[in-house]
XYZ file of C-alpha atoms in Angstrom:
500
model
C 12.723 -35.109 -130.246
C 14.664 -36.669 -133.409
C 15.208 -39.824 -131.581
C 11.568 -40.224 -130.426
C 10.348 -39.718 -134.068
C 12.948 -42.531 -134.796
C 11.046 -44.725 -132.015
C 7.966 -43.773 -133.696
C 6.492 -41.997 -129.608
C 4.409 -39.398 -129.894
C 4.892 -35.795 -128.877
C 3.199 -36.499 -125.231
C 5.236 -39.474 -124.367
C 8.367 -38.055 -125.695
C 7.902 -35.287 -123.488
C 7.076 -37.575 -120.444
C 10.135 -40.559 -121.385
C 12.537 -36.838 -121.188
C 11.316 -35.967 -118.110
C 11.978 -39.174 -116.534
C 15.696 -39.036 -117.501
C 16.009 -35.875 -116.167
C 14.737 -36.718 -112.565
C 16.990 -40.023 -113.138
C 19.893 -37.844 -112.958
C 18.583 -35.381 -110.320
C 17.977 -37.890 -107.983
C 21.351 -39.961 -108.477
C 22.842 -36.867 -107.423
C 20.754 -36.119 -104.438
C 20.873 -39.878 -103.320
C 24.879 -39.299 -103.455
C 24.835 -36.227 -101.452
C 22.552 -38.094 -98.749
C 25.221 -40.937 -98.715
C 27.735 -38.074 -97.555
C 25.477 -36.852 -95.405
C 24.638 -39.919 -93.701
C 28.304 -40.937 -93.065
C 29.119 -37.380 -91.990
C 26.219 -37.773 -89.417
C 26.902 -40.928 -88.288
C 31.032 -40.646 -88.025
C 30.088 -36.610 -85.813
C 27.614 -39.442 -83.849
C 30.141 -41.291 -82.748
C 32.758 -38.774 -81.823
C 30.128 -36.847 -79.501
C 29.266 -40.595 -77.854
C 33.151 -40.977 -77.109
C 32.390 -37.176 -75.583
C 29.754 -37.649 -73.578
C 27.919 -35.062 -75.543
C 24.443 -37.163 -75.602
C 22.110 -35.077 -76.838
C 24.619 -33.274 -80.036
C 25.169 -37.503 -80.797
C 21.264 -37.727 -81.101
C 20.536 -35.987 -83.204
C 23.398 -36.931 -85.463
C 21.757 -40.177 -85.216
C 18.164 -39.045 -85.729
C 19.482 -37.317 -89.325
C 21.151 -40.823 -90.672
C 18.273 -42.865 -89.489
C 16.594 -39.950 -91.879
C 18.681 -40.618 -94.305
C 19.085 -44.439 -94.149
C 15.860 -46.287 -92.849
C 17.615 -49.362 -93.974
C 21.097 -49.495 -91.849
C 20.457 -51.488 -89.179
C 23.376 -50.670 -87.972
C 22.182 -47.124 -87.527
C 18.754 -47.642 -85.666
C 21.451 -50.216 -83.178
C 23.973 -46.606 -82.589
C 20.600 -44.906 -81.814
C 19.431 -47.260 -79.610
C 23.142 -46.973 -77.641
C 22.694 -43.612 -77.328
C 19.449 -43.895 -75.819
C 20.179 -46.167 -73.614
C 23.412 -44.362 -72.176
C 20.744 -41.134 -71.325
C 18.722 -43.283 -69.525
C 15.975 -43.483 -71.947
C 15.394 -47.177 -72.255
C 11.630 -47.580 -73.648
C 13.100 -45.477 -76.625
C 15.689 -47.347 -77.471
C 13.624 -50.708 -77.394
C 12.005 -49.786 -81.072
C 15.032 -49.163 -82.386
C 16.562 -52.366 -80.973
C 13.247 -54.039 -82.439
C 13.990 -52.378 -85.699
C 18.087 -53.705 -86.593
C 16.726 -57.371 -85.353
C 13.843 -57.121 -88.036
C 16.283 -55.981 -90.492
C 19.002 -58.107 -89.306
C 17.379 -61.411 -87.372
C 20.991 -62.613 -86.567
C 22.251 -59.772 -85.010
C 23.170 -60.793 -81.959
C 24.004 -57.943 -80.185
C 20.798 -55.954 -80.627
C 18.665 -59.134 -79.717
C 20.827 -59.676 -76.302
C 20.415 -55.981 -75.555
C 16.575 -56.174 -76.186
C 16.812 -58.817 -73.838
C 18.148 -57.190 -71.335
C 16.105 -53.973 -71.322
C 12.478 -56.442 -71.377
C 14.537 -58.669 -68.298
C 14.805 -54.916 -66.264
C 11.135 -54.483 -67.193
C 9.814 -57.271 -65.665
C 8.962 -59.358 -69.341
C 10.136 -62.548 -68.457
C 8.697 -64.349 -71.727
C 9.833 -61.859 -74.360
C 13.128 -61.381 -72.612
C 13.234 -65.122 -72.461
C 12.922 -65.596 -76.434
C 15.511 -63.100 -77.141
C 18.308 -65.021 -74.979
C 17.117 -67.995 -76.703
C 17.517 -67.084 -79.853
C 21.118 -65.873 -79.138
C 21.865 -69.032 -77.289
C 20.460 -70.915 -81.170
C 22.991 -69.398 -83.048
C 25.963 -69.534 -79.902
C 25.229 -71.681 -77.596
C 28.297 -71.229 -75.445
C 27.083 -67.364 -74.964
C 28.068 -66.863 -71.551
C 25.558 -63.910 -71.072
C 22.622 -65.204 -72.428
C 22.819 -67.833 -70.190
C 23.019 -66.006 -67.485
C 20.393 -63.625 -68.419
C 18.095 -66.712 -69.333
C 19.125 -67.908 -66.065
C 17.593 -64.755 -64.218
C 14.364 -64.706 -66.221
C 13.606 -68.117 -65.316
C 14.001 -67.372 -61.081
C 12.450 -63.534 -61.594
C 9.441 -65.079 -63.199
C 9.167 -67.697 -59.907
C 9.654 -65.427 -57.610
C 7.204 -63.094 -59.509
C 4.341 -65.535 -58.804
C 5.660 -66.854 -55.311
C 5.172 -62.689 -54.276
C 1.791 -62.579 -55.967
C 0.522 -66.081 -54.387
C 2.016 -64.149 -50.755
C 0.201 -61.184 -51.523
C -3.645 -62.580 -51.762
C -2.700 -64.709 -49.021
C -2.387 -61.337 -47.104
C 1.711 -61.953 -46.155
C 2.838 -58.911 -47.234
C 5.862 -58.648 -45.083
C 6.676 -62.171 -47.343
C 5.479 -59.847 -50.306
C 7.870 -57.256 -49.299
C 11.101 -59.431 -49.098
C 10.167 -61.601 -51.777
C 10.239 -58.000 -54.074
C 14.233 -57.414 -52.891
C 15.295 -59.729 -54.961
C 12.490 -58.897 -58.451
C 13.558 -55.371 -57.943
C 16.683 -55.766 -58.380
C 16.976 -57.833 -61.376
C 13.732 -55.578 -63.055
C 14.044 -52.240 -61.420
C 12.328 -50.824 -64.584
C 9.531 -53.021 -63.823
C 6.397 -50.403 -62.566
C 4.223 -53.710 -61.135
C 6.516 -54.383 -58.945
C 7.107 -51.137 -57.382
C 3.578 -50.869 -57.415
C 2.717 -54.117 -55.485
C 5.553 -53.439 -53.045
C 3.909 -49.884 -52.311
C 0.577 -51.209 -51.860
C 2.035 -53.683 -49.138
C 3.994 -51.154 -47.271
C -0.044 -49.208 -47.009
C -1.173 -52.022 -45.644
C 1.495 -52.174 -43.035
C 0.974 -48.353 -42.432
C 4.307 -47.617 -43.374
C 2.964 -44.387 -46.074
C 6.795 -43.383 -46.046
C 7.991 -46.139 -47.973
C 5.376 -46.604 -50.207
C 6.188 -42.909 -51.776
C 9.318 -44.038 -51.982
C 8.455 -47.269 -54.369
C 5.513 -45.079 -56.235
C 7.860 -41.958 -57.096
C 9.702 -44.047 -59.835
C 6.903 -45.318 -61.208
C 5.702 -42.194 -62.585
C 8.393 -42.217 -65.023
C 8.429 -45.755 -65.819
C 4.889 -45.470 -66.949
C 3.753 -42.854 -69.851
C 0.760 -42.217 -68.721
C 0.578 -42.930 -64.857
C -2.264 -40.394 -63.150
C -2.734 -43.323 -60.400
C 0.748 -43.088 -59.512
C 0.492 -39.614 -59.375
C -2.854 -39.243 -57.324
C -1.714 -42.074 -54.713
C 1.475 -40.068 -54.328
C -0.391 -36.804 -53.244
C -3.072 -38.794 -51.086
C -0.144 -40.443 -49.230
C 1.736 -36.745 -49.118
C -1.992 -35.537 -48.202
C -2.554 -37.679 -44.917
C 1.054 -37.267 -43.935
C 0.595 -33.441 -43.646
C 2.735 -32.723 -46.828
C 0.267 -30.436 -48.325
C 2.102 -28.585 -50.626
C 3.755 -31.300 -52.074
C 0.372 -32.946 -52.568
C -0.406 -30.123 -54.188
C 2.863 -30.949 -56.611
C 1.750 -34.257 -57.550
C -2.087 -33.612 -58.176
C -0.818 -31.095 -60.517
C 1.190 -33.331 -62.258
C -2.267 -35.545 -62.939
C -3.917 -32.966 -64.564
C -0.927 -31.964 -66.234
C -1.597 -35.754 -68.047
C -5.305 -35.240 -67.933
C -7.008 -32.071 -67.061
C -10.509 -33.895 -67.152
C -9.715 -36.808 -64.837
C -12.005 -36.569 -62.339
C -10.756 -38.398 -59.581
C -7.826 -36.093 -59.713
C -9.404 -32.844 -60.003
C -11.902 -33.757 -57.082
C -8.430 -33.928 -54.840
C -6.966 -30.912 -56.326
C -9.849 -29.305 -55.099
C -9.515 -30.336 -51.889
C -6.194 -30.277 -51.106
C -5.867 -26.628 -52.894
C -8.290 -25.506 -49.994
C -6.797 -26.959 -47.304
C -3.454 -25.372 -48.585
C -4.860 -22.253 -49.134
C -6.082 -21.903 -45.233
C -2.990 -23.192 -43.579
C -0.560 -20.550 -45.832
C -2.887 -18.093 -44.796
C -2.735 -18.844 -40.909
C 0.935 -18.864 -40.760
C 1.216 -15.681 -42.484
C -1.182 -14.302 -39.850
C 0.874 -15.577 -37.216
C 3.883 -14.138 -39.070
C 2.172 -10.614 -38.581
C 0.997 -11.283 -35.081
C -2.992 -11.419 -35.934
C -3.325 -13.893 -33.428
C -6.866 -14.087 -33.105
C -7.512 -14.315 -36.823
C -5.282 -17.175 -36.746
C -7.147 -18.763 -34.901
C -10.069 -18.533 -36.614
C -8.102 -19.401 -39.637
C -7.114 -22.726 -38.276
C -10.934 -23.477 -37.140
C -11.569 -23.388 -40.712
C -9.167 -25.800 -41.371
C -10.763 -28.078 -38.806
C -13.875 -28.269 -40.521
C -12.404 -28.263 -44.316
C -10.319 -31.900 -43.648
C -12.068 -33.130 -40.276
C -10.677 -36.770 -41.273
C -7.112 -36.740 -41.090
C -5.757 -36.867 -37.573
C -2.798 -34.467 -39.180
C -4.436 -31.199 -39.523
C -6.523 -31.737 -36.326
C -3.648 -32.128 -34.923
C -1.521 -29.315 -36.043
C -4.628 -26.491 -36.246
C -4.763 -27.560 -32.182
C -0.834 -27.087 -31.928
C -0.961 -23.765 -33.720
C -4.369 -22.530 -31.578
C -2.425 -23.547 -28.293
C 0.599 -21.116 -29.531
C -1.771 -18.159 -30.291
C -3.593 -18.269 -27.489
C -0.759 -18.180 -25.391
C 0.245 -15.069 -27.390
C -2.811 -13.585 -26.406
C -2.310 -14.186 -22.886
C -5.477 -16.651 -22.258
C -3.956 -18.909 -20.013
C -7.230 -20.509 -18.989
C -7.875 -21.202 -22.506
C -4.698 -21.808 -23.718
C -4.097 -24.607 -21.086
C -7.315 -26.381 -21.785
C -6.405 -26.575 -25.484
C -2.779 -27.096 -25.276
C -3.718 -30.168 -22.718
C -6.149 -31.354 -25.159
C -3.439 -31.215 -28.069
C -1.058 -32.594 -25.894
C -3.207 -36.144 -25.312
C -3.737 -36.160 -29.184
C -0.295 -35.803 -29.775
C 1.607 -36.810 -25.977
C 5.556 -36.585 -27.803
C 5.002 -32.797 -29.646
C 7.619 -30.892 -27.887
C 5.605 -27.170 -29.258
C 2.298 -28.300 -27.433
C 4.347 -28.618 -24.522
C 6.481 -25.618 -24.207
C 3.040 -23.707 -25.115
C 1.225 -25.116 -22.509
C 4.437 -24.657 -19.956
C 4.012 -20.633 -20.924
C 0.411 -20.791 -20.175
C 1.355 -22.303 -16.994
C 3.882 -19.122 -16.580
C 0.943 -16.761 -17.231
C -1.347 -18.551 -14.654
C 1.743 -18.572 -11.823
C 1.404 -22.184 -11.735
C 5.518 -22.262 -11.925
C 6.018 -26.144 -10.686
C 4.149 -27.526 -14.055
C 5.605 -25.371 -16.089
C 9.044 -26.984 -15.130
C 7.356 -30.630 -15.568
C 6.509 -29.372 -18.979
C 9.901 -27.868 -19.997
C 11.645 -31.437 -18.532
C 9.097 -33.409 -20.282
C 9.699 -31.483 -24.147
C 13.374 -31.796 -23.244
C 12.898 -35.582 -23.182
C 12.223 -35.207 -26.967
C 15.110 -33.266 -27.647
C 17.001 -35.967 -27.530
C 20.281 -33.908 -29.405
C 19.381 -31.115 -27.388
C 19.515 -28.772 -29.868
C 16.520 -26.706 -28.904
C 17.419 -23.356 -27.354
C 13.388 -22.822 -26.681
C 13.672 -25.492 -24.674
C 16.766 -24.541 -22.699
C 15.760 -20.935 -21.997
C 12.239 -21.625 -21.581
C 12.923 -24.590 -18.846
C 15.732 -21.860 -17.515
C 13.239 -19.632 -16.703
C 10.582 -21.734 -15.495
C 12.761 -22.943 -12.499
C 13.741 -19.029 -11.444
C 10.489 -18.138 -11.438
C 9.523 -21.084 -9.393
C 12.436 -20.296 -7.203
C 11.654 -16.782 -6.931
C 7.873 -17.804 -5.972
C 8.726 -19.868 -3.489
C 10.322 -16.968 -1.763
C 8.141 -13.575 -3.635
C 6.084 -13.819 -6.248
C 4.922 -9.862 -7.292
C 2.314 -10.640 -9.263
C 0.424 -13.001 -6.363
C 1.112 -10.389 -4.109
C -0.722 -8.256 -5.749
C -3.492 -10.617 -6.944
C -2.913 -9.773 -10.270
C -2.116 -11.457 -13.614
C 1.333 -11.737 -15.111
C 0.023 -9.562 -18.329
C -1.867 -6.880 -16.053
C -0.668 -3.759 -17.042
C 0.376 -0.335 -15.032
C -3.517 0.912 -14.582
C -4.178 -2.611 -12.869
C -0.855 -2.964 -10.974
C -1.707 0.299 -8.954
C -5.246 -0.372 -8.255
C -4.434 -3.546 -6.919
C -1.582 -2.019 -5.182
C -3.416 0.893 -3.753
C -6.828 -1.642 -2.094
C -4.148 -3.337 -0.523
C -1.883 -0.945 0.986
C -4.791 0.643 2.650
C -5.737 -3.208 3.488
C -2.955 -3.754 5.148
C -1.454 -0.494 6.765
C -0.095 -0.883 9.977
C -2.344 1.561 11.584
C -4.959 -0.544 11.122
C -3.889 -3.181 14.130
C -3.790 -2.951 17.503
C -1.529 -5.399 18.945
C 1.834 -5.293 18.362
C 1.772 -9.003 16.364
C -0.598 -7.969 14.192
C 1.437 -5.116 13.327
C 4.667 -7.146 12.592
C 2.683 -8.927 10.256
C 1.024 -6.232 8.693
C 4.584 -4.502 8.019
C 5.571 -7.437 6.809
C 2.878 -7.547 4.231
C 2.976 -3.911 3.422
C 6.429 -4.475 2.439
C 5.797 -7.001 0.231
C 2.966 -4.845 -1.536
C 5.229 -1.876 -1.825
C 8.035 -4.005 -3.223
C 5.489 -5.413 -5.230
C 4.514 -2.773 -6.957
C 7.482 -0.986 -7.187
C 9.115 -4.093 -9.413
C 5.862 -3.652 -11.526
C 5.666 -0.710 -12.253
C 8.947 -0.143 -13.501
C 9.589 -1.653 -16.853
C 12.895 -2.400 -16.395
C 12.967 -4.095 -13.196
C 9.575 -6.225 -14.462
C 11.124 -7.495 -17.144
C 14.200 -8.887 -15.118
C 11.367 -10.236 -12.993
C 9.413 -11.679 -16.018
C 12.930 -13.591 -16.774
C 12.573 -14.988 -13.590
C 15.157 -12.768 -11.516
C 14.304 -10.913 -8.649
C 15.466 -7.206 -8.921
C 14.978 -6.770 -5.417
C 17.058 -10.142 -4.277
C 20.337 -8.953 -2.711
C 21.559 -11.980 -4.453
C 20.988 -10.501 -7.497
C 22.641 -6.956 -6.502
C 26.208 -5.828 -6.534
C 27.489 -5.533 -2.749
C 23.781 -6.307 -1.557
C 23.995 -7.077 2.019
C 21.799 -9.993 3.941
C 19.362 -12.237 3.049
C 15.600 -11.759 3.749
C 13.095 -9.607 2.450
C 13.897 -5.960 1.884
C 11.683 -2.893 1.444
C 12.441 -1.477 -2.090
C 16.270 0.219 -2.196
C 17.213 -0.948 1.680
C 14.542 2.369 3.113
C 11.856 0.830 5.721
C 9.882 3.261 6.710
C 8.560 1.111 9.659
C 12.335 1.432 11.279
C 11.676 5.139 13.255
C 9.321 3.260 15.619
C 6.045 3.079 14.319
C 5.589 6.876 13.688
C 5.410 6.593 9.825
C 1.545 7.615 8.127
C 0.888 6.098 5.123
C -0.660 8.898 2.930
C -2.274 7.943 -0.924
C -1.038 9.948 -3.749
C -4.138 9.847 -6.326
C -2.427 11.150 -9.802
């Protein structure tokens, strides 16, 4: 206070010229501790980059750039770090900010260079080289990277001038060679995708589209082509993936949510059928799968699939009638599905109509072409023993009676028969070879039938009653049931009904 009385300050400003000196020497000290700081950051930085440790080195980085908005230096490390985790449109301000406080730094100007070349700016990129080949003009990268920008921004317009022309096969090759010197480049992916639509190749364009949702910030077309495309390929849930991802960006978009909608739906119903069919609700699979029908009536895929799936359950159901008419109709919408035709060769099992259920097999094999399928083996397996065992005794015709008639029905049918055909019933001695014959047949018939066991050996297509198929069985022929014909004592035998 004695020395501001000497200066002749008042009390106020005496007050306010102390204060000032002490916040001189508060902030001398904290600008010293920063300095520490900084190099502590920057030197741990570096060591974790020689690591590998990426993330640990960036935020050393992030705290001296803190520190020290003035080190170009700095922002250039940050930028490398960047760059070596792949992040490339982050390192680009930082790149932007060393050249702008160092204009002749090389090294941050070539490497800007490079990142705009791999992004498809040719005339940015272009300056950058430039400028490095102004100040070293023997720079053997720049001119090789000026060089590239010059025939990537030719062959840019050559594609584009292909693609209104409508060449987009030309399009196509032409974007080889611009992808691979700007892979980073979303236009390019974009055009290229677009082309491969045209040329109804869907596959490929996903395959150009998925990196452009990361090259872009903000890329909800991207995203909502990508699940269209999955969407008419029959990739619903994955549709579902990428719609999500739209209104992840933008909950409000209304192109998006309109096909979230949609494709949730659709989802929904075919989850839900499968899980029926899981549980064996056959019938309200089926119903399920109508619904799906009429929920996406445009895309061959579904159609397609929902007649596939109605083919199987009907089967399951034992409709052959019905199963055959829609498996045949599946089958002409889709002639190379190897399901539609095993279905329809099991409906042709449950109708007895053994010979095109072995064309089916054989045909479904023919897309096998590994011939991995064991459906396919056993099923075409079976198919030709029951044809074989037709062509000698089919039970079920004998009886007149379907392949999923059950005990009730096996006996009624066996029982209007037998009395049919008794041998008592004929006079001459022809007609009652024939009849015995027949009444053989009906007996064996039923007796395979109505024994579980020995129907479901015939089911597999072997005759129980073939002495082919017994140990020590004796001749050929046909057989009355365990080698006992009561016809053998001369006629004498009377057929008596048992009604339990």
């Amino acid at each position: 206070m004695e020395s501001c009385r000497r200066r002749g300050l008042s009390g106020v400003l005496c007050s306010l010229s102390l204060l000032c000196v002490i916040l001189d020497i508060q902030l001398d000290g904290v600008l010293g501790a920063t300095h520490a700081e900084i190099e502590h950051h920057l030197e741990m930085g570096r060591k974790l980059l020689a690591a590998g440790q990426l993330a640990e080195a960036l935020s050393h980085y992030h705290s001296a750039v803190e520190g020290d908005s003035k080190n170009y230096l700095t922002y250039y490390k940050r930028a490398a770090v960047f760059l070596a985790m792949g992040k490339s449109k982050s390192a680009l301000p930082d790149l932007t900010k060393s050249i702008q406080l160092k204009p002749d730094f090389l090294a941050a100007r070539l490497q800007r260079g490079n990142i705009l070349l791999k992004q498809g700016n040719t005339q940015e990129s272009r300056e950058d080289f430039e400028a490095v080949l102004q100040r070293s003009p023997d720079h053997e990268e720049a001119q090789d990277q000026l060089m590239r920008a010059n025939e990537l921004e030719e062959l840019q317009e050559e594609a584009h001038a292909a693609y209104h022309q409508g060449d987009y096969s030309a399009t196509i090759s032409l974007h080889e060679r611009i992808i691979e010197i700007s892979p980073w480049d979303p236009e390019s992916r974009e055009l290229r995708a677009e082309c491969y639509i045209r040329m109804g190749d869907p596959q490929k364009a996903i395959q150009d589209l998925t990196p452009t949702t990361r090259l872009r910030n903000d890329n909800r077309a991207a995203f909502l082509k990508l699940s269209m495309l999955h969407y008419s390929l029959g990739d619903h849930h994955e549709s579902l993936n990428h719609i999500r991802e739209c209104l992840k960006l933008d909950q409000d978009d209304k192109e998006c949510f309109s096909h979230y909608k949609q494709v949730k739906k659709l989802s929904k119903q075919l989850d839900a059928a499968e899980e029926l069919i899981e549980q064996h609700r056959y019938q309200e699979a089926i119903d399920k799968y109508e619904s799906v029908m009429k929920t996406e009536p445009n895309v061959p895929f579904y159609t397609n699939l929902a007649k596939e799936r109605i083919c199987f359950c009907l089967v399951k159901i034992n409709l052959a009638w019905e199963a055959i008419d829609v498996c045949s109709e599946a089958h002409q919408r889709d002639p190379r599905n190897a399901n539609v035709l095993r279905d329809r060769a099991e409906a042709y099992i449950l109708n007895q109509e053994y010979e095109k259920a072995v064309e089916d097999y054989l045909e479904a094999r023919e897309f096998d072409s590994e011939g991995e399928r064991i459906d396919l083996k056993e099923g075409l397996e079976r198919a030709q023993k029951l044809l074989k065992i037709s062509r000698k005794r089919d039970y079920y015709k004998i009886l007149g009676v379907g392949r999923n008639a059950n005990k009730q029905e096996i006996i009624k049918a066996y029982r209007k028969l037998a009395q049919q055909w008794h041998p008592d019933n004929f006079q001459s001695e022809a007609e009652k070879k024939e009849a015995e014959k027949k009444f053989i047949d009906i007996a064996s018939a039923k007796e395979v039938l109505t024994d579980p066991e020995m129907r479901q050996k015939f089911d597999a297509g072997e005759d129980p009653l073939d002495p082919e198929n017994q140990q020590g069985g004796g001749g050929g022929g046909q057989g009355w049931p365990h080698h006992f014909n009561p016809f053998e004592s001369g006629g004498s035998f009377h057929f008596k009904f048992h009604h339990n």
